[in-house]
Short mmCIF file of C-alpha atoms and ligand atoms in Angstrom, two decimals:
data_model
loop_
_atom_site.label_atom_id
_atom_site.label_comp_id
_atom_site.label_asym_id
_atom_site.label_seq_id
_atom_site.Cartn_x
_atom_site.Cartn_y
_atom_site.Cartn_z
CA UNK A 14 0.00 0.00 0.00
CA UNK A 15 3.21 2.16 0.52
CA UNK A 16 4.22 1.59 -2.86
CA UNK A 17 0.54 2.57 -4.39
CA UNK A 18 0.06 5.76 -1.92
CA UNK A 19 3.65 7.44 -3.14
CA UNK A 20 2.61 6.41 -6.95
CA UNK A 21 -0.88 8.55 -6.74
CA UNK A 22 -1.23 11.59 -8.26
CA UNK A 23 -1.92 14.29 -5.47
CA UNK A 24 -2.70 17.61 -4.69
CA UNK A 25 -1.36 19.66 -1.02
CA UNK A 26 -3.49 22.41 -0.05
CA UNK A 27 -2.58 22.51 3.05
CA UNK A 28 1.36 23.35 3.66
CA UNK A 29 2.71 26.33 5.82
CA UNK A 30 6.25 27.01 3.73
CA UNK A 31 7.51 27.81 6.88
CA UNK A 32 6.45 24.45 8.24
CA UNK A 33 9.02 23.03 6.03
CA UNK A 34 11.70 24.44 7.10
CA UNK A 35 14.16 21.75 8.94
CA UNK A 36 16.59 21.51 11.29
CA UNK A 37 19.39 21.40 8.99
CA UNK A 38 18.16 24.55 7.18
CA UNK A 39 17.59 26.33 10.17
CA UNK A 40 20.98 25.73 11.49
CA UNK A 41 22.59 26.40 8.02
CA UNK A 42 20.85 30.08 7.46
CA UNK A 43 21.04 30.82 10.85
CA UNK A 44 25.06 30.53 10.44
CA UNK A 45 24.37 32.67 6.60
CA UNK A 46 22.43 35.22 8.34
CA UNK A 47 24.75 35.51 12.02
CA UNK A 48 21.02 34.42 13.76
CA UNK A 49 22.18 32.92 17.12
CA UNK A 50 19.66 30.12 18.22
CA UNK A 51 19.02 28.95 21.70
CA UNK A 52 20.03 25.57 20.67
CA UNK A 53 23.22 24.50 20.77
CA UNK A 54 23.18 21.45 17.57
CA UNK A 55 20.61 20.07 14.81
CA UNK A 56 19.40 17.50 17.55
CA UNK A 57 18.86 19.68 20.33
CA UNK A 58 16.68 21.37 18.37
CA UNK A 59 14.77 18.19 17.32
CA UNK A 60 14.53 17.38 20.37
CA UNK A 61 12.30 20.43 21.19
CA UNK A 62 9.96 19.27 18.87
CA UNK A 63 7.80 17.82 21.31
CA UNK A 64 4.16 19.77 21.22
CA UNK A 65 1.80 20.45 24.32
CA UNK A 66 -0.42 22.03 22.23
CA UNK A 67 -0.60 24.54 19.00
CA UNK A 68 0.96 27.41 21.10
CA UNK A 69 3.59 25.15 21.98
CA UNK A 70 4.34 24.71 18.64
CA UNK A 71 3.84 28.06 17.44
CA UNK A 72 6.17 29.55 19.73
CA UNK A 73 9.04 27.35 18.32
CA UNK A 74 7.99 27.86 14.72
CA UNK A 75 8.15 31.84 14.96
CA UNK A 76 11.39 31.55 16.60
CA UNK A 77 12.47 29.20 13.82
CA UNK A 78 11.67 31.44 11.12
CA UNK A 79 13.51 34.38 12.37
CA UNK A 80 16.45 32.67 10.28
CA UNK A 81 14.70 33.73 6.84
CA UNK A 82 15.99 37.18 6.29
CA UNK A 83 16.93 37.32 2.34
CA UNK A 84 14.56 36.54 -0.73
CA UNK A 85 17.13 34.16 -1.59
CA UNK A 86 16.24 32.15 1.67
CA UNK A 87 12.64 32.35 0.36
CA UNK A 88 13.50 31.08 -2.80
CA UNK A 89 15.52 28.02 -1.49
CA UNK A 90 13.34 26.84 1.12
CA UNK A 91 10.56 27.35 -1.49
CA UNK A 92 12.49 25.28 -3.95
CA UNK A 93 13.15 22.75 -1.28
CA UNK A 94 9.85 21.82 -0.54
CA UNK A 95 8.64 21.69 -4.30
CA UNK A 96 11.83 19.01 -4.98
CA UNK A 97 10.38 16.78 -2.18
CA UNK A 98 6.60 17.17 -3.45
CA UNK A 99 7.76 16.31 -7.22
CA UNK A 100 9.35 13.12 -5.26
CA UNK A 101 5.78 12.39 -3.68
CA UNK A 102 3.85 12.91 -6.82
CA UNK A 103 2.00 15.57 -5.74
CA UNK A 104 1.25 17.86 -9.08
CA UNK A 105 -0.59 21.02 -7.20
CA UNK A 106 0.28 22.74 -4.45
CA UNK A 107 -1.14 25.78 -2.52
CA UNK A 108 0.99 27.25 -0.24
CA UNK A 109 0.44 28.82 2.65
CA UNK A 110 2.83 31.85 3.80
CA UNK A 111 3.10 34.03 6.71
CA UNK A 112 3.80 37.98 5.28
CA UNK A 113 4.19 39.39 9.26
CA UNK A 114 6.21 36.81 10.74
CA UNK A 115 8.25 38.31 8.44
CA UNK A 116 7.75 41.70 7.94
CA UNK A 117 7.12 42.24 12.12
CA UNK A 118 11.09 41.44 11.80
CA UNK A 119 11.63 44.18 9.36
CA UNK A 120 12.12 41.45 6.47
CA UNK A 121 10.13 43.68 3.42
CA UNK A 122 7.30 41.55 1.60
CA UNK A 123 8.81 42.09 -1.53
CA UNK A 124 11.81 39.52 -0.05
CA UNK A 125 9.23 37.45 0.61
CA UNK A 126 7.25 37.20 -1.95
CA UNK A 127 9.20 37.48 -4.57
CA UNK A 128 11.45 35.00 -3.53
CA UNK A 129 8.38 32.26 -3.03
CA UNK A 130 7.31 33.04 -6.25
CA UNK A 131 10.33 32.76 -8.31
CA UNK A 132 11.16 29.16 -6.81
CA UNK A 133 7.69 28.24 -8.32
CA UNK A 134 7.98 29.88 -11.28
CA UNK A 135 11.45 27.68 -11.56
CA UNK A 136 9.44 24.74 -10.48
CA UNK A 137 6.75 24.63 -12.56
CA UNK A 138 9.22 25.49 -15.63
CA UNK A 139 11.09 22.32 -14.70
CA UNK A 140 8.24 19.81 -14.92
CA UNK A 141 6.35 20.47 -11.94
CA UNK A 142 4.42 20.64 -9.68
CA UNK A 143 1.96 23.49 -10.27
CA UNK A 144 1.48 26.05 -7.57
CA UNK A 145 -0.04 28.88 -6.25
CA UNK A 146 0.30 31.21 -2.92
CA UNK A 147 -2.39 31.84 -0.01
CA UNK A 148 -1.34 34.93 2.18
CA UNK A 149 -2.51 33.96 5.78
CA UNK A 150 -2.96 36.63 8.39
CA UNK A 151 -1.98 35.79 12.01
CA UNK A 152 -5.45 35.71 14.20
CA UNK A 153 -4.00 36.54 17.40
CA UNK A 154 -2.71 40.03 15.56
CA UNK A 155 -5.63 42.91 15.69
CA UNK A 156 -7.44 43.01 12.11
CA UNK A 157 -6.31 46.27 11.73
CA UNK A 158 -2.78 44.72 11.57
CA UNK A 159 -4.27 41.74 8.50
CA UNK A 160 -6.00 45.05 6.54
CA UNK A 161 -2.47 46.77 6.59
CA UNK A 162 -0.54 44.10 5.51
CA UNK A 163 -3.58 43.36 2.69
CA UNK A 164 -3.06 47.04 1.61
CA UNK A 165 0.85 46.33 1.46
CA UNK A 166 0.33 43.17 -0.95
CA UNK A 167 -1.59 45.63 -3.24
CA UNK A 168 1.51 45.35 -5.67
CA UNK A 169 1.98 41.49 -5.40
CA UNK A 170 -1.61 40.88 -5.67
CA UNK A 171 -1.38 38.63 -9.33
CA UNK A 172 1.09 36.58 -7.61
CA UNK A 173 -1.35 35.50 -5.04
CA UNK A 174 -4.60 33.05 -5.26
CA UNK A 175 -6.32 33.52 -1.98
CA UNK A 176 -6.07 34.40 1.30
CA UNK A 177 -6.06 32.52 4.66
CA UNK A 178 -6.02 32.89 8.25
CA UNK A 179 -3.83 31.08 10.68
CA UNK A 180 -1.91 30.76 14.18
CA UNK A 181 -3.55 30.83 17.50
CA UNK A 182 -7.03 29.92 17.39
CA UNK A 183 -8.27 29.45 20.40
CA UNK A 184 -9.74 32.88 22.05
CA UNK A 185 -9.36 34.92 18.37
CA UNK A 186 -12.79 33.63 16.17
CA UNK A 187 -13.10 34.55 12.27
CA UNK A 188 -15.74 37.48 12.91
CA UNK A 189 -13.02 39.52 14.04
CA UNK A 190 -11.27 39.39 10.11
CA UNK A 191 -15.03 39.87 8.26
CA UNK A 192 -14.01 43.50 6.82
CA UNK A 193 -10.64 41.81 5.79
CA UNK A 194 -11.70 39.07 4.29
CA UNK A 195 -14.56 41.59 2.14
CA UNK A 196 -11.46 43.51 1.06
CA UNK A 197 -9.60 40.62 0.18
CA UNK A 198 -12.85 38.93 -1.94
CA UNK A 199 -13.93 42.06 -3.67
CA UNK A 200 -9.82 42.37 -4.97
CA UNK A 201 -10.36 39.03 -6.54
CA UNK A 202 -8.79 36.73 -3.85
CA UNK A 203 -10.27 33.12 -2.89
CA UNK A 204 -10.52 32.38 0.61
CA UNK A 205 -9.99 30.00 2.95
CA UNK A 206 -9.74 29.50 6.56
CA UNK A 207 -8.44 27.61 9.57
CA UNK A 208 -11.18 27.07 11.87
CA UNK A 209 -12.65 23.93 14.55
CA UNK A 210 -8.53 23.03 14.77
CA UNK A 211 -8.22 24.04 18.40
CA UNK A 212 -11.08 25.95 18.36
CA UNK A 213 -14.72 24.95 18.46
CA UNK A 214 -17.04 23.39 15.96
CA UNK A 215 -18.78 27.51 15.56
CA UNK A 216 -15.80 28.79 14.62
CA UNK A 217 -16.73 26.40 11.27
CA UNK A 218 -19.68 27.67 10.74
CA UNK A 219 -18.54 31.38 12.02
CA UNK A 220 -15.94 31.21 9.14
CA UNK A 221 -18.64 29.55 6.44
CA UNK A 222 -20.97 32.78 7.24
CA UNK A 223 -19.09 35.67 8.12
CA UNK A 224 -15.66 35.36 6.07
CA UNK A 225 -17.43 33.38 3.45
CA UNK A 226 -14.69 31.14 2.95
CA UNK A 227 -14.47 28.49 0.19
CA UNK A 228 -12.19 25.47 2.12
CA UNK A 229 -11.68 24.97 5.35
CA UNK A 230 -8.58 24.23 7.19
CA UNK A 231 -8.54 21.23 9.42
CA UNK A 232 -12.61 21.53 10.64
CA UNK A 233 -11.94 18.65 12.41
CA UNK A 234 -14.07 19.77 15.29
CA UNK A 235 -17.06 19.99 13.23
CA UNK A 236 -17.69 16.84 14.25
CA UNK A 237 -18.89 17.56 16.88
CA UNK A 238 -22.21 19.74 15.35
CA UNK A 239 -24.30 16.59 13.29
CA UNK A 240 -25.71 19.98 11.62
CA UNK A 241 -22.55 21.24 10.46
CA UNK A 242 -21.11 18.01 9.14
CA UNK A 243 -25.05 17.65 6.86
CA UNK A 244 -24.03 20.98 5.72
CA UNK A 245 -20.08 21.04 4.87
CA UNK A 246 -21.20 17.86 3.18
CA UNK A 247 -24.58 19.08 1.06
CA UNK A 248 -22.50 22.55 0.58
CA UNK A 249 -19.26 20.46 -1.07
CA UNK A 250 -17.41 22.58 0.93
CA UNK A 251 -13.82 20.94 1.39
CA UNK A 252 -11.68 20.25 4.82
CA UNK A 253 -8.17 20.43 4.34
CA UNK A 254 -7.41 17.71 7.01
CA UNK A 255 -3.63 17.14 8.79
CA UNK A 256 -3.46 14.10 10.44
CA UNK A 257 0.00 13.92 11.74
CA UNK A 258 -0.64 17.69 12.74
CA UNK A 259 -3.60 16.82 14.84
CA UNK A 260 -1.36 13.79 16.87
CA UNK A 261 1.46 15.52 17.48
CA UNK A 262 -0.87 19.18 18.82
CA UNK A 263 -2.38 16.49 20.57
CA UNK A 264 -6.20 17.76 19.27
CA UNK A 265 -6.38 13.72 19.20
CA UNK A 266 -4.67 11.19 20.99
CA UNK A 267 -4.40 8.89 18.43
CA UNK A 268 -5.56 8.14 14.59
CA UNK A 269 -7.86 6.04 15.97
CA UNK A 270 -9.74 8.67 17.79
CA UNK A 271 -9.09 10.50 14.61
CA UNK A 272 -12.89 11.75 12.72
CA UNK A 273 -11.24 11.62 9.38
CA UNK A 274 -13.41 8.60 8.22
CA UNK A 275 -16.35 9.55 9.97
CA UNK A 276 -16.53 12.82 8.15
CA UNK A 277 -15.44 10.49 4.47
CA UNK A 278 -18.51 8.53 5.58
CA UNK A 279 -20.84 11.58 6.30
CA UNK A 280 -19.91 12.48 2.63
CA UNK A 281 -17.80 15.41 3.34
CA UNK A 282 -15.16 16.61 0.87
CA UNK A 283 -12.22 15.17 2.78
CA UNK A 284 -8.21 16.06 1.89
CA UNK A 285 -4.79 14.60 3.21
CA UNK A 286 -2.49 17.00 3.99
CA UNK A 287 0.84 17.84 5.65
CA UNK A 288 0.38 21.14 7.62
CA UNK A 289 4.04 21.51 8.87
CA UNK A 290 5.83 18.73 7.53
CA UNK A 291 9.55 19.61 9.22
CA UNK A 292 7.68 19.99 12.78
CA UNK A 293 5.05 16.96 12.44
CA UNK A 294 7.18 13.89 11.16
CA UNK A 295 5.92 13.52 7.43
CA UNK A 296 5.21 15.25 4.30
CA UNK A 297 2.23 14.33 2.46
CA UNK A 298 2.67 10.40 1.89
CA UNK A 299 3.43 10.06 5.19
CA UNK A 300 0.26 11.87 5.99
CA UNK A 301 -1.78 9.10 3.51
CA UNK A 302 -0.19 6.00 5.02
CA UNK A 303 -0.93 7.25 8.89
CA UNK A 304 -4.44 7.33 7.76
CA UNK A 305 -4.44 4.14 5.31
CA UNK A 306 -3.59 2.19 7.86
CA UNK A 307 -5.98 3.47 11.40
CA UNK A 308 -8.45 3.06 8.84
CA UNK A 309 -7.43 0.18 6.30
CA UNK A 310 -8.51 2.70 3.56
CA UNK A 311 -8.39 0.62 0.32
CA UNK A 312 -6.83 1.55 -3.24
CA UNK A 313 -10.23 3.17 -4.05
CA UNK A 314 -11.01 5.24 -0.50
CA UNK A 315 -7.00 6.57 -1.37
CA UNK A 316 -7.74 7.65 -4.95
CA UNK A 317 -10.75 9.40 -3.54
CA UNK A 318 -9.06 11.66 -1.09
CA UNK A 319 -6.60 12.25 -4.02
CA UNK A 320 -9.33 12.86 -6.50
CA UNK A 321 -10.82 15.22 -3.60
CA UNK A 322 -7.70 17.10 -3.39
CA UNK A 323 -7.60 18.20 -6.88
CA UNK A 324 -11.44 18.47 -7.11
CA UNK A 325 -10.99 21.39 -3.94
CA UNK A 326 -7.87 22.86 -5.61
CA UNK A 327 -8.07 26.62 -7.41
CA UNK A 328 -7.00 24.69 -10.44
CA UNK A 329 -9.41 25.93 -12.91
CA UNK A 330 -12.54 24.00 -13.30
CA UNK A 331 -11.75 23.13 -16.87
CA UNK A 332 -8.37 21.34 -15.60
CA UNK A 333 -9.96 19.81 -13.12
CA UNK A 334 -11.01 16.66 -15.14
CA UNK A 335 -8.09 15.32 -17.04
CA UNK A 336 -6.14 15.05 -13.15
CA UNK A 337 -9.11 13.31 -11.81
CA UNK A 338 -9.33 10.83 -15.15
CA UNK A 339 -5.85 10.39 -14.38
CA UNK A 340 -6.26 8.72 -10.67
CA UNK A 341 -8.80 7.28 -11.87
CA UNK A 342 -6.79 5.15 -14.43
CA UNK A 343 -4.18 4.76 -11.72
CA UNK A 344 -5.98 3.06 -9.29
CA UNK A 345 -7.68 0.78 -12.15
CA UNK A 346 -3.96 -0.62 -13.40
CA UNK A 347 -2.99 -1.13 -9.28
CA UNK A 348 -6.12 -3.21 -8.79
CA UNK A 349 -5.44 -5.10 -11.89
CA UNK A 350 -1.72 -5.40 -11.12
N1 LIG B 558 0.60 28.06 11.47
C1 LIG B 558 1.37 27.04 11.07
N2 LIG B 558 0.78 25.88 11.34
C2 LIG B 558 -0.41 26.16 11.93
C3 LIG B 558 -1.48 25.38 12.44
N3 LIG B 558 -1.48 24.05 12.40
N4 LIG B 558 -2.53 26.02 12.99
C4 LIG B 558 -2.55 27.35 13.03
N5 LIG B 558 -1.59 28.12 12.57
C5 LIG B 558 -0.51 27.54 12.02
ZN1 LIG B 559 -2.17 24.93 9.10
#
């Protein structure tokens, strides 16, 4: 089943880019960019990786990406994680970034963005896979903060897709980004959302009503509302689920508590993805095979969540198709094989 899961054609939709970013790196642009780290080798820092919760987390990951300072360390750790996705066979990805981690630190979001956008450019140029970029705003910032840093994209605007929202949940619910997220829809943007990681199955629904989102990220506590799920599922309205994410912030102790399959059973548009793949122990196949095997998911419930991927992706509608003849075909020549 190993073999089958890295052969399938997949779409990420899910992916922080500055979840990617591992030890090694760190410690290498750190030493580029004369950051000092409180950690004294590659493993000690490892070692920290060892989540209470999604602050827990956070806190490291901020500090972590304090050691991106050029648009050259965009553009590698950018190129980076596209290398590794062409080795998964994942075709599409939308990535997530994080403009004021960076620009709190004084990094411009011209280094930024340029520098994420090149290394897809390259990417794509070099046989894949596709991409685009989701600006996230940081939650536990004010709004007025988000609209700023909204106006500030103004000139990067065609290199973007969408916009998100992200980091601590818990206390900071959608409502408070409704103006930004009008701004950011009436300027052409998509939008998405996390919401019901951390935080409770209304933040779902708050983020469905008042930001008007199109996806949303994680919604694994919408579970917990029987209304919801009859909704996110008569709706088609996709959850960008992160398995290994949701073990290691401890929102579940185990895949088996997991509601992955009971939200694929209610008939909601279920994904796979990775989250923070450097933090959480596995990019994207390793995200399939946690969740192939709490569930013994067979060849076809697989090539569903990968048709589901592409079938929620901002691929045009028109494209949308010929990827989702083409797991199609896959999974018929592994059955037969
Ligand atoms: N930023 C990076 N990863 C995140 C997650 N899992 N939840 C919220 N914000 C994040
Ligand atoms: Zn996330």
């Amino acid at each position: 089943m190993d073999e089958f899961i890295a052969g399938l054609p997949k779409a990420e939709l899910h992916l922080h880019i500055e979840g990617t970013l591992e030890p090694e790196m760190v410690f290498a642009l750190a030493e580029r960019n004369g950051v000092k780290l409180p950690y004294a080798s590659v493993e000690a820092l490892r070692r920290a990786y060892d989540f209470r919760d999604l602050q827990n987390f956070l806190d490291l990951y901020y500090q972590a990406t304090q050691v991106l300072v050029t648009e050259q360390d965009f553009y590698g750790l950018a190129r980076a994680y596209l290398a590794r996705a062409r080795d998964e066979n994942i075709r599409h990805a939308e990535i997530f970034f994080d403009p004021q981690a960076h620009t709190r630190r004084g990094v411009s979001l011209g280094a930024v963005v340029e520098g994420l956008s090149a290394a897809m450019k390259d990417a794509a140029r070099e046989g894949g896979p596709t991409s685009r970029l989701i600006m996230c705003f940081l939650r536990d910032l004010p709004a007025e903060d988000a609209m700023a840093t909204l106006d500030a994209a103004s000139h990067w605007l065609d290199r973007m897709s969408g916009v998100g929202l992200d980091s601590a949940e818990a206390g900071n619910p959608p409502g408070k980004f409704t103006e930004v997220f009008e701004r950011a829809r009436s300027l052409g943007l998509r939008a998405v959302a996390h919401a019901g990681e951390e935080g409770p199955s209304a933040y779902v629904a708050e983020a469905l009503d008042r930001l008007q989102i199109e996806r949303v990220d994680h919604g694994v506590h919408a579970i917990d509302d029987r209304a919801l799920v009859a909704r996110l599922a008569g709706e088609r309205i996709p959850l960008t689920i992160c398995p290994l994410s949701n073990i290691r912030l401890r929102v579940y102790p185990d895949m088996r508590a997991h509601p992955l399959k009971r939200l694929m059973d209610a008939g909601v548009v279920v994904t796979v993805n990775s989250d923070d793949p450097a933090y959480f122990g596995g990019y994207v196949n390793a995200n399939y095979r946690v969740v192939q095997e709490a569930f013994a998911l067979g060849r076809g419930e697989l090539g569903q969540l990968a048709k589901n991927s592409f079938a929620a992706s901002f691929l045009s509608e028109q494209g949308k198709p010929d990827r989702i003849a083409e797991i199609d075909a896959y999974v018929k020549t592994q059955q037969a094989a």
